[in-house]
XYZ file of C-alpha atoms in Angstrom:
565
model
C 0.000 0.000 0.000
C 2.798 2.257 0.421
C 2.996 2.485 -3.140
C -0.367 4.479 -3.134
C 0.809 7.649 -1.322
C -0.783 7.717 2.139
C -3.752 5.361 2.358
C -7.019 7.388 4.692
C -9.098 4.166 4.252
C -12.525 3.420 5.756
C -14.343 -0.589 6.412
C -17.508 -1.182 5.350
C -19.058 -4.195 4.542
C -21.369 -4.758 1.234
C -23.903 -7.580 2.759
C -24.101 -5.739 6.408
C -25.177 -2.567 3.608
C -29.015 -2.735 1.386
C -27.271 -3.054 -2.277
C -29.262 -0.148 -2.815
C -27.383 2.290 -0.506
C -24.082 1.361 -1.553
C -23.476 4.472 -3.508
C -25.018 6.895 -0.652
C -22.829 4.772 1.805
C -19.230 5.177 -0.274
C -20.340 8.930 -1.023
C -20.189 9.450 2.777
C -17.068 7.714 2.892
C -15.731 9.884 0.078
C -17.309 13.184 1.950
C -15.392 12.634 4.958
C -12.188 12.875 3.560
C -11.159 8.910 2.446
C -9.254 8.128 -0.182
C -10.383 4.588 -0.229
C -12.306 1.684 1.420
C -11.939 -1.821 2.361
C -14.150 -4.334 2.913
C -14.204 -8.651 3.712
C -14.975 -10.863 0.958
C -17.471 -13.405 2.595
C -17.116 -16.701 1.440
C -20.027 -18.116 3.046
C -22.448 -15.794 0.799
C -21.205 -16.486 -2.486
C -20.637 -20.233 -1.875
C -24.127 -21.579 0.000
C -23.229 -25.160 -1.707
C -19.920 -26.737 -2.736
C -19.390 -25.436 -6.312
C -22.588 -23.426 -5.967
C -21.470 -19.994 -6.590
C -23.894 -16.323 -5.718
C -22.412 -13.504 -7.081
C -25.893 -11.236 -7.833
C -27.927 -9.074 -5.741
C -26.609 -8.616 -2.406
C -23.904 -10.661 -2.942
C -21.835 -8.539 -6.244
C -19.188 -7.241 -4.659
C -17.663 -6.475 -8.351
C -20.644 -3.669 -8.293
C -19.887 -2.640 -4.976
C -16.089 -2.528 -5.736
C -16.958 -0.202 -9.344
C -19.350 1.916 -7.879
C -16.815 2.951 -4.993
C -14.068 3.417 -7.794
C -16.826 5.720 -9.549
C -17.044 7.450 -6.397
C -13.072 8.232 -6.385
C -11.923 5.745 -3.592
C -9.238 2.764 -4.318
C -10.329 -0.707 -2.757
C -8.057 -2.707 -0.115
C -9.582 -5.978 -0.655
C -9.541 -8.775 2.353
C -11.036 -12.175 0.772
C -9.524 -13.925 4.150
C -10.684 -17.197 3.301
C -11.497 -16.418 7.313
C -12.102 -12.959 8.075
C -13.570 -13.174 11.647
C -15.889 -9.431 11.389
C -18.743 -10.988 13.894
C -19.851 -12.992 11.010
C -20.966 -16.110 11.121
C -18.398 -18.815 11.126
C -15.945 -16.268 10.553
C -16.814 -16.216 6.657
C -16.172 -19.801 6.203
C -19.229 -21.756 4.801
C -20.923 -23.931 6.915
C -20.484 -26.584 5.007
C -16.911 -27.355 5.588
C -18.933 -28.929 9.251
C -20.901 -31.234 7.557
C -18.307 -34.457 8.274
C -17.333 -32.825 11.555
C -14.648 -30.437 12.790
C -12.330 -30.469 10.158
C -8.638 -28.635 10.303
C -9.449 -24.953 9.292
C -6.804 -22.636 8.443
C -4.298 -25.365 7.644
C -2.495 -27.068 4.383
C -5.147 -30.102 5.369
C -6.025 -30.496 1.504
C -9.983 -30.831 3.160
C -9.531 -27.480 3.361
C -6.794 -26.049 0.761
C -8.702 -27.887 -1.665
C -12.408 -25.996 -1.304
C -10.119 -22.735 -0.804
C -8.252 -23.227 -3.640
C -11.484 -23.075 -5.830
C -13.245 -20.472 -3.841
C -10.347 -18.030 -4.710
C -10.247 -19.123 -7.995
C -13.663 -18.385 -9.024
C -13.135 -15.025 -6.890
C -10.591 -14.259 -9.171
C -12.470 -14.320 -12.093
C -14.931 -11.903 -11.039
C -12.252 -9.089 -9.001
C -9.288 -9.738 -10.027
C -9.889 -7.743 -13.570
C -10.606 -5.008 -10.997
C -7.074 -4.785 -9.799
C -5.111 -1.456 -9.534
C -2.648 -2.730 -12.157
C -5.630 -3.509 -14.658
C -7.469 -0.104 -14.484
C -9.770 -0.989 -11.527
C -9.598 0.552 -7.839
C -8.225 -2.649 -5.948
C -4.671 -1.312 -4.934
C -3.776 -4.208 -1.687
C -4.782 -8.016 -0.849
C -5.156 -8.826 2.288
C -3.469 -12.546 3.096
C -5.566 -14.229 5.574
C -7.219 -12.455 8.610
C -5.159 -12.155 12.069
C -3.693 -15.316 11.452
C -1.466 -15.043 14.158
C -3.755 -15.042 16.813
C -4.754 -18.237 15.799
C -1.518 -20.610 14.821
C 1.939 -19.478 13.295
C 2.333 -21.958 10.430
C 4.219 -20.430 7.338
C 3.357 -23.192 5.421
C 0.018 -22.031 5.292
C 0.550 -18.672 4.480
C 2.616 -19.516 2.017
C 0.164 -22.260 0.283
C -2.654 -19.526 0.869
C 0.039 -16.646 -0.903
C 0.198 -19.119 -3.877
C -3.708 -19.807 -4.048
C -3.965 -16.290 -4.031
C -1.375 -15.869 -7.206
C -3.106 -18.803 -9.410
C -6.387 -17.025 -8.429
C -4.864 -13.794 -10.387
C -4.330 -11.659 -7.281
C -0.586 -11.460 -7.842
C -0.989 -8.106 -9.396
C -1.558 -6.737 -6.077
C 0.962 -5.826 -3.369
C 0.234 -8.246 -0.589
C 0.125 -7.947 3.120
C -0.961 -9.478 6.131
C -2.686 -7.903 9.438
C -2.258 -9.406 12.821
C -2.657 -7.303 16.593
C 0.524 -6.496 18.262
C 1.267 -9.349 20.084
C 0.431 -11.515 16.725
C 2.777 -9.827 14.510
C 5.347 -12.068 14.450
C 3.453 -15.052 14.157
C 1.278 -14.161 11.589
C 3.180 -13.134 9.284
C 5.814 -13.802 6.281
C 9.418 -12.035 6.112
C 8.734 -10.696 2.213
C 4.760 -9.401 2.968
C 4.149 -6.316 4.701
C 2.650 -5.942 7.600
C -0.754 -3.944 9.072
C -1.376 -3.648 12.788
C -4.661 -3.975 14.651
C -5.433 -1.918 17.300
C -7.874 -0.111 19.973
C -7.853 3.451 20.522
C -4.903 4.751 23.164
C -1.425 4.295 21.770
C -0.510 4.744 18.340
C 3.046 5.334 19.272
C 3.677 2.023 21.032
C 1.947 -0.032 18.565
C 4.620 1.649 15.669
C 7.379 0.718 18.002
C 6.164 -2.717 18.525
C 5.654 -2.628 14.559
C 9.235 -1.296 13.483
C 11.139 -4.110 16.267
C 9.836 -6.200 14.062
C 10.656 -4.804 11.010
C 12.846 -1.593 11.336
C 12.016 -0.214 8.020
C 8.538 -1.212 7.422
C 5.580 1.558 7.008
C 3.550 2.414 9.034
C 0.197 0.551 8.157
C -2.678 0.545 10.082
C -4.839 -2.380 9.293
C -7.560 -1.558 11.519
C -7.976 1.014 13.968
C -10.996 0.207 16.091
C -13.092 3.871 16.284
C -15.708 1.253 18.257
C -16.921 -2.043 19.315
C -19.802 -4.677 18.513
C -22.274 -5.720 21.429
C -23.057 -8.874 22.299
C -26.605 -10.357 23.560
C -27.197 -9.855 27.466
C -24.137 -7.425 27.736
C -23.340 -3.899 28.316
C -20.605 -1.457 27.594
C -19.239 1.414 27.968
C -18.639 3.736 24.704
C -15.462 4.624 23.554
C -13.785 8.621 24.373
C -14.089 10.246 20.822
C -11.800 12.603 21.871
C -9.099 9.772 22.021
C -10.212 8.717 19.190
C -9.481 12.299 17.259
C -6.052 12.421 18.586
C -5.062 9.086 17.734
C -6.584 9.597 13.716
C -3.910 12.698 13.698
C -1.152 11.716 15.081
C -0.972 8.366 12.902
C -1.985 10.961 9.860
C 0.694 12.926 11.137
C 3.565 10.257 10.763
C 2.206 9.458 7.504
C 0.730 5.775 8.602
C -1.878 4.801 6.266
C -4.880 4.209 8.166
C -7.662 2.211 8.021
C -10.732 2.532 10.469
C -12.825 -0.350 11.574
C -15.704 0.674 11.252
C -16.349 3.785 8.971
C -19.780 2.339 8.720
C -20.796 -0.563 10.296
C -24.411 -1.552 9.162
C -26.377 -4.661 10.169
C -26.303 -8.176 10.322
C -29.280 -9.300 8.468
C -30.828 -12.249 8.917
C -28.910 -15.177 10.516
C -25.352 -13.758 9.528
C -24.619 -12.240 13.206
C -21.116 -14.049 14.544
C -20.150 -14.821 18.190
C -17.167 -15.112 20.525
C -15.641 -17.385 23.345
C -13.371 -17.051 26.028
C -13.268 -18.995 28.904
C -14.907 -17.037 31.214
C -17.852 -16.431 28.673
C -18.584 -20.011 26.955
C -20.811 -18.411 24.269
C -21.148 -14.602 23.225
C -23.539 -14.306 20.174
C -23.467 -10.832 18.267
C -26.367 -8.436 18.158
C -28.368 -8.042 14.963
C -27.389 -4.482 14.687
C -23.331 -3.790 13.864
C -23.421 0.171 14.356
C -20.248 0.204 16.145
C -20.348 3.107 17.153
C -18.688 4.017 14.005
C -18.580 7.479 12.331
C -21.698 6.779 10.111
C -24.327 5.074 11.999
C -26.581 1.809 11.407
C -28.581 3.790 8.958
C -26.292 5.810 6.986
C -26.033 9.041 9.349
C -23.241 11.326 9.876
C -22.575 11.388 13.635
C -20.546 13.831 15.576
C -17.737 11.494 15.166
C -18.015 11.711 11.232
C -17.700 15.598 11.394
C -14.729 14.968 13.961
C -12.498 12.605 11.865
C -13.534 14.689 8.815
C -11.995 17.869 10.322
C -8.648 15.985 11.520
C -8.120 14.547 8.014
C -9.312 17.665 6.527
C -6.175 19.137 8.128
C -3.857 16.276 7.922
C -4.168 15.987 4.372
C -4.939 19.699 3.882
C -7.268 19.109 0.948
C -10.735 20.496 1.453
C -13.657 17.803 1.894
C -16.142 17.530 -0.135
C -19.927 18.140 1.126
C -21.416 16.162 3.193
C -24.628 14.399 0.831
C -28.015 14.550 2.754
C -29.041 12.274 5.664
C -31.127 9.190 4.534
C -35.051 9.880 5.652
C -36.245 8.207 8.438
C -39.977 7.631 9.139
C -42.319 6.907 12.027
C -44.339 3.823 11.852
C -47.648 3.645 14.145
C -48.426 1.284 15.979
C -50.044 -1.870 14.946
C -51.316 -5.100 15.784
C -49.956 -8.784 14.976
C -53.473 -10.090 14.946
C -52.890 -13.201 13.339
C -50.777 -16.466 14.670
C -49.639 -19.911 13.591
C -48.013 -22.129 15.859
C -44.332 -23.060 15.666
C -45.671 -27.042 14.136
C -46.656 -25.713 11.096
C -43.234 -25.093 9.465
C -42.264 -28.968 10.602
C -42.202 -31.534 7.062
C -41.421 -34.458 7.213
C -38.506 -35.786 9.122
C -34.825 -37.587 9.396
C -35.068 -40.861 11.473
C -32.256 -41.278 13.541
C -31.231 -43.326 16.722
C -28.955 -40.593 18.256
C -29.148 -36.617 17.733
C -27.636 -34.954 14.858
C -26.489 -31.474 14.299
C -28.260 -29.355 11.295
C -25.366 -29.808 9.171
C -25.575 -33.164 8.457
C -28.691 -32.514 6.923
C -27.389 -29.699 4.409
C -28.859 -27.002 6.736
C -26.341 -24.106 7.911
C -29.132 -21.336 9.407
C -32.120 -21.435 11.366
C -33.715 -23.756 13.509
C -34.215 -27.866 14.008
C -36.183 -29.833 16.096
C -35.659 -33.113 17.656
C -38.735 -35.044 18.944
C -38.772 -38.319 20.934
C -41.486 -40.289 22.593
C -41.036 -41.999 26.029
C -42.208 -45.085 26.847
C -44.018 -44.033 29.836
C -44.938 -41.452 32.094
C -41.826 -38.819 33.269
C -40.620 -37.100 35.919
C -36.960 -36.546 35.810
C -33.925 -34.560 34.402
C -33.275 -33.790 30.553
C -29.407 -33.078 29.930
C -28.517 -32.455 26.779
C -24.370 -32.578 26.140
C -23.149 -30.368 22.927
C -26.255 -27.244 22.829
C -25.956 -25.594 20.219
C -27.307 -23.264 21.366
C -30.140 -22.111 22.816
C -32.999 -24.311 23.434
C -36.967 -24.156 23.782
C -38.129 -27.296 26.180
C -41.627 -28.520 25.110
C -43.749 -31.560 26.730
C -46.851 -32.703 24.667
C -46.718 -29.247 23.093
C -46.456 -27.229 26.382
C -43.016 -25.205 26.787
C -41.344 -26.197 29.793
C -38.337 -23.992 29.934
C -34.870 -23.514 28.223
C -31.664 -24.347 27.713
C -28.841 -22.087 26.843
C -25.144 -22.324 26.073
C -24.354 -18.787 27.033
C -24.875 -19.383 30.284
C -24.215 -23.220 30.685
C -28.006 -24.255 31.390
C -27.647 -27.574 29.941
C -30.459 -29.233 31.860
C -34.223 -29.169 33.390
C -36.645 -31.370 35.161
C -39.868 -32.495 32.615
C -43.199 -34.434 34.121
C -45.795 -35.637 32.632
C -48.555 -38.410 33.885
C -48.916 -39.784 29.686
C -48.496 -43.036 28.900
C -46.254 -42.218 25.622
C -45.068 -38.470 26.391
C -43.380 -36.236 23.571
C -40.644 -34.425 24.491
C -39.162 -31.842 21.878
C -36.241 -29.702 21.584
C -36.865 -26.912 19.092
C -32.978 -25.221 18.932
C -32.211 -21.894 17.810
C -28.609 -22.004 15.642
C -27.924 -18.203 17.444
C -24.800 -17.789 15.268
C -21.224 -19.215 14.726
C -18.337 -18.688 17.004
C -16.006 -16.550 14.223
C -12.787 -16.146 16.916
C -10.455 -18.297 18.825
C -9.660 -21.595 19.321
C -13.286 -22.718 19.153
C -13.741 -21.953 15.954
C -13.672 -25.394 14.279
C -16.038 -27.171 16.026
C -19.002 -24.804 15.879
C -21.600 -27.246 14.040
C -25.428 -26.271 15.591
C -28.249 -28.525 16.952
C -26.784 -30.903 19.164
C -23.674 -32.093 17.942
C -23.809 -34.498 21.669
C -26.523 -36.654 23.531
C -29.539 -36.132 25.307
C -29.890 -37.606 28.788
C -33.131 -38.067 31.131
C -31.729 -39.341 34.664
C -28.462 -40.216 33.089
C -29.655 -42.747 30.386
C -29.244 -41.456 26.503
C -32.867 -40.730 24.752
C -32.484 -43.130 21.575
C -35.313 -43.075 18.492
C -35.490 -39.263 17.149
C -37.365 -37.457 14.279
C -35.260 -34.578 13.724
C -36.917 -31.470 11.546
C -34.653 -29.182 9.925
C -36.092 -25.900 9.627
C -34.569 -23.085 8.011
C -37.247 -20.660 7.866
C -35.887 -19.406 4.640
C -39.140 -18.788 3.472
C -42.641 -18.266 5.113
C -45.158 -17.825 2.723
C -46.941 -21.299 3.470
C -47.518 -20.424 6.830
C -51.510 -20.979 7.575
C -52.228 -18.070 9.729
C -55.416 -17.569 11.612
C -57.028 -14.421 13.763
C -56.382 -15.196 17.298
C -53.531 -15.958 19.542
C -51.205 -18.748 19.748
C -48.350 -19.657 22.880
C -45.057 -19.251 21.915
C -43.176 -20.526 20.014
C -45.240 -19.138 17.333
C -45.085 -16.853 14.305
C -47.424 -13.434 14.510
C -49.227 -11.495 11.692
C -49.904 -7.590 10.882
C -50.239 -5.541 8.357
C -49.283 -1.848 8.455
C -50.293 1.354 5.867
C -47.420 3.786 4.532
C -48.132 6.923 2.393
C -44.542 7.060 2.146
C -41.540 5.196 2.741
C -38.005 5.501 4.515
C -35.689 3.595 7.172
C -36.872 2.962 10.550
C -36.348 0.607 13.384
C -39.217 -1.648 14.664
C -38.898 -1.887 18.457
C -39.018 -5.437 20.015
C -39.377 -4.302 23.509
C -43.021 -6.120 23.649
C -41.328 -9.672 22.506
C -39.117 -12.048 24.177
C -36.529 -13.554 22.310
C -37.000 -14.632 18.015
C -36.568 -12.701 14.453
C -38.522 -10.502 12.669
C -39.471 -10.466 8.283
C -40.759 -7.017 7.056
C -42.804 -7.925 3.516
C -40.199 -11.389 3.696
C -36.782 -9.473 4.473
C -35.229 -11.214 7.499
C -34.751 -8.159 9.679
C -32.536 -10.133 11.645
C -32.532 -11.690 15.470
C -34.257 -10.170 18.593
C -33.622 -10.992 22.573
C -35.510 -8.830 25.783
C -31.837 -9.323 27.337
C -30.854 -6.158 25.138
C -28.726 -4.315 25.155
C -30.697 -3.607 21.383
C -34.181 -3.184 21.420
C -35.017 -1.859 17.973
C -34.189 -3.638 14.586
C -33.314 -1.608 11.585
C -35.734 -2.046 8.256
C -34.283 0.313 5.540
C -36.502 1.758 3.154
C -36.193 -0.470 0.731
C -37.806 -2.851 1.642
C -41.123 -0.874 2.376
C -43.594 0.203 0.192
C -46.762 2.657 -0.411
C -49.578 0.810 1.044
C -50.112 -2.420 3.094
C -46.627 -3.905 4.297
C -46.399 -6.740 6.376
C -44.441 -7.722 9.167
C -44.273 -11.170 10.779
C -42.476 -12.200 14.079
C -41.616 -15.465 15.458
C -41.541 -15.335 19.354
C -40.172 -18.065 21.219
C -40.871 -16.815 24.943
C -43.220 -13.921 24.778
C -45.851 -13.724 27.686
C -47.797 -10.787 26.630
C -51.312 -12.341 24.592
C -51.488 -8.791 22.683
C -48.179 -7.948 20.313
C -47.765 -4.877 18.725
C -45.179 -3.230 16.578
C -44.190 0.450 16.105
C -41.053 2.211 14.005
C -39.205 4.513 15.342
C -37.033 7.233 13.378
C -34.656 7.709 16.345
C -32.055 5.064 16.408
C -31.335 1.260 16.883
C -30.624 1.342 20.680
């Protein structure tokens, strides 16, 4: 990147970003005062099945790469294949699970051999987009933090080569890795790029240049923020740290990169999660604001008018205006007057002796349910080894409590006077871990056994469901217990972004006119979703929830202008 003058560089992601706000998105980028972007390539998105390859709609990045060139910023590209971002599996498809944990991130040719093609077909779409070939991509990033997770060279160097066959040798080349990582992550002939939180600029350059004495300064990511995770609070970061760190590394003529410029939102089921060992599970919110200079929904904050003055000065070249905010609407209140239960999205099921997780069935989001039937009446305790990972408890139909991996409830006492009970397990896949040594054994179900007083449960129907589409659901007026899916309908005279509040609901996801909104939870800390305006229209729009644990008999929806918190 040196090459390129001094790099004032910006991450934002194109599938946490409506395709249709790209350009409003990289013309706030450009407004602030960046000279270019740089966003993860997510393998998971474009490759759903082996050899099945997406590159339309949401998922063509070559569009999203042409329209920032159009919009005078140059591209630093990071196709990992891992790229951790809170995304789901870290970017890697689910897939890879199916025969279980296999040896990610290694010259194992079960997984050079799928990465090898993945980058190869990614080459044929970006790398005519290359610096050296007219387009805006001026860096590659190889692999993602790689030190933090092993130190092999032989990997980087396999992955440097896949990377040069795929037609990315054009590129200059360099890997990213925190401070303490540097050394293991990395190659002697590839530059390096530092992670880092707000603080210390000048001790992470001297930590950089031990290393390598006469290496530039490169700031791979400088974290203006932080995600949240499910049931957690924190604090936010001092902007005013934040300023002074942007101009002093502007000042020494480090090219900078910060994580996030915009962060946006994980639609859908494409939220991430994290592990440590005093936290066994951390799943990711839905929303991925970050607190970062534009917010969730495309607005300048006052930290975008901050870091546009300091590299307004630092580069003394005057900014361009700042575009208008994105419109924001109200949405009244209205009523989810219709319900189906949870049963009806059920077909018809997988036999098996022993519990299975969802990948061995082909399925990589959503839900699955595993139903026995007892030989007698029951009054004991239900353990269930290898959650993953959160679990609604139902008895002939009734909900009897939870499970949960995030906070190691892995069992519960069931009763019931039948003579052939049904118990079910209806399990939420709440997101892949995408950091840490964890990381390769993340398939979702129950990838273990189930247990009543000790003794394995044998003789399951398992049900798959990936509630990747709803339209055959057979509502009716009235209510239904959760778990259950709920109607309404809402009027617009016109249309613009908005957040539905969820404070009403306990724990599920939300489709506005089919859209997966994304996840829900009452633990907070978010309490809105984001629905951009896109996806609305003049007239009758509809919204459906699926609640898992809601009490309240009456559910109603609202949008709110404000924010997503």
């Amino acid at each position: 990147m040196s090459a390129c003058g001094q790099i004032v560089s910006g991450e934002l992601h194109y599938p946490r970003i409506p395709p249709e706000y790209w350009r409003d998105r990289l013309r706030m980028a450009r407004a602030m005062g960046l000279n270019a972007i740089s966003t993860y390539v997510f393998w998971n998105r474009h490759e759903p099945e082996p050899g099945r390859f997406d590159f339309t709609g949401e998922n063509d990045i070559a569009s999203f790469i042409r329209i920032a060139q159009e919009e005078d910023l140059r591209v630093i590209l990071r196709p990992g294949p891992y790229v951790c971002a809170e995304w789901d599996f870290g970017g890697l498809p689910a897939w890879l699970l199916r025969d279980g944990s296999i040896p990610i991130r290694s010259t194992h040719e079960k997984f050079m051999t799928p990465v090898r093609s993945w980058l190869a077909r990614l080459g044929e779409t970006l790398a005519p987009l290359q610096q050296a070939r007219g387009g805006p991509i001026i860096a590659v990033q190889l692999e993602n933090e790689y030190g933090a997770f092993a130190s092999d060279r032989a990997y980087l160097l396999a992955l440097r080569a896949a990377l040069t066959d795929a037609g990315f040798g054009e590129s200059p080349l360099f890997t990213i890795d925190q401070p303490g990582d540097l050394a293991a992550g990395s190659l002697d002939d590839v530059p390096i790029a530092v992670t880092f939180a707000p603080g210390n600029p000048a001790h992470i350059f001297e930590r950089l240049h031990a290393l390598r004495p006469d290496a530039p300064l490169l700031t791979g990511e400088y974290w203006a923020g932080w995600f949240d995770h499910w049931g957690e609070y924190r604090e936010p970061l001092d902007r005013t740290v934040q300023e002074h760190d942007l101009e002093c590394m502007l000042a020494r003529g480090a090219s900078v990169n910060v994580y996030m410029f915009h962060g946006g939102t994980n639609f859908g089921f494409w939220n991430g999660a994290n592990s440590d060992r005093e936290h066994p599970y951390q799943p990711t919110t839905t929303s991925y604001d970050y607190e970062a200079a534009l917010d969730e929904a495309g607005r300048p904050t006052p930290k975008y008018y901050a870091f546009r003055y300091v590299i307004e000065r630092a580069t003394k070249t005057a900014a361009r205006p700042v575009p208008p905010s994105p419109r924001t609407i109200d949405v009244a209140e209205f009523e989810l007057a219709d319900a189906a239960p949870f049963s009806a999205v059920l077909r018809e099921p997988f036999l098996r002796e022993t519990p299975e997780p969802m990948e061995a069935f082909g399925q990589g989001f959503g839900f699955i349910v595993y139903r026995a039937v007892l030989a007698g009446p029951v009054d004991g305790l239900l353990r269930v080894t290898g959650l993953r990972d959160f679990a609604v408890v139902l008895v002939d139909g009734v909900r009897t409590g939870i499970l949960e991996r995030r906070t190691s409830t892995t069992q519960i006492r069931i009763a019931s006077s039948q003579d052939r009970p049904v118990v079910e397990l209806l399990v939420e896949n709440c997101g892949r871990i995408n950091y840490g040594p964890d990381l390769p054994y993340e398939r979702k179900g129950i990838d273990g056994s189930v247990l009543l007083d000790g003794a394995e449960l044998r003789g399951w129907e398992i049900f798959p469901v990936p509630l990747d589409d709803l339209r055959a659901l057979p509502f009716c007026a009235g209510a239904a217990a959760p778990p259950a899916f709920y109607r309404g309908t809402f009027a617009l005279r016109e249309t613009g972004d908005t957040f539905f509040e969820t404070v009403g609901f306990g724990k599920g996801v939300l489709w506005i006119n089919g859209h997966n909104a994304g996840r829900f939870w009452n633990i907070g800390p978010q309490r809105a979703l984001y629905v951009p305006g896109v996806w609305l229209h003049p007239g009758s729009n509809e919204a459906i929830v699926l609640d898992l644990l809601g009490e309240s008999e009456i559910r109603r929806l609202r949008g709110v202008s404000r924010g997503s918190h």
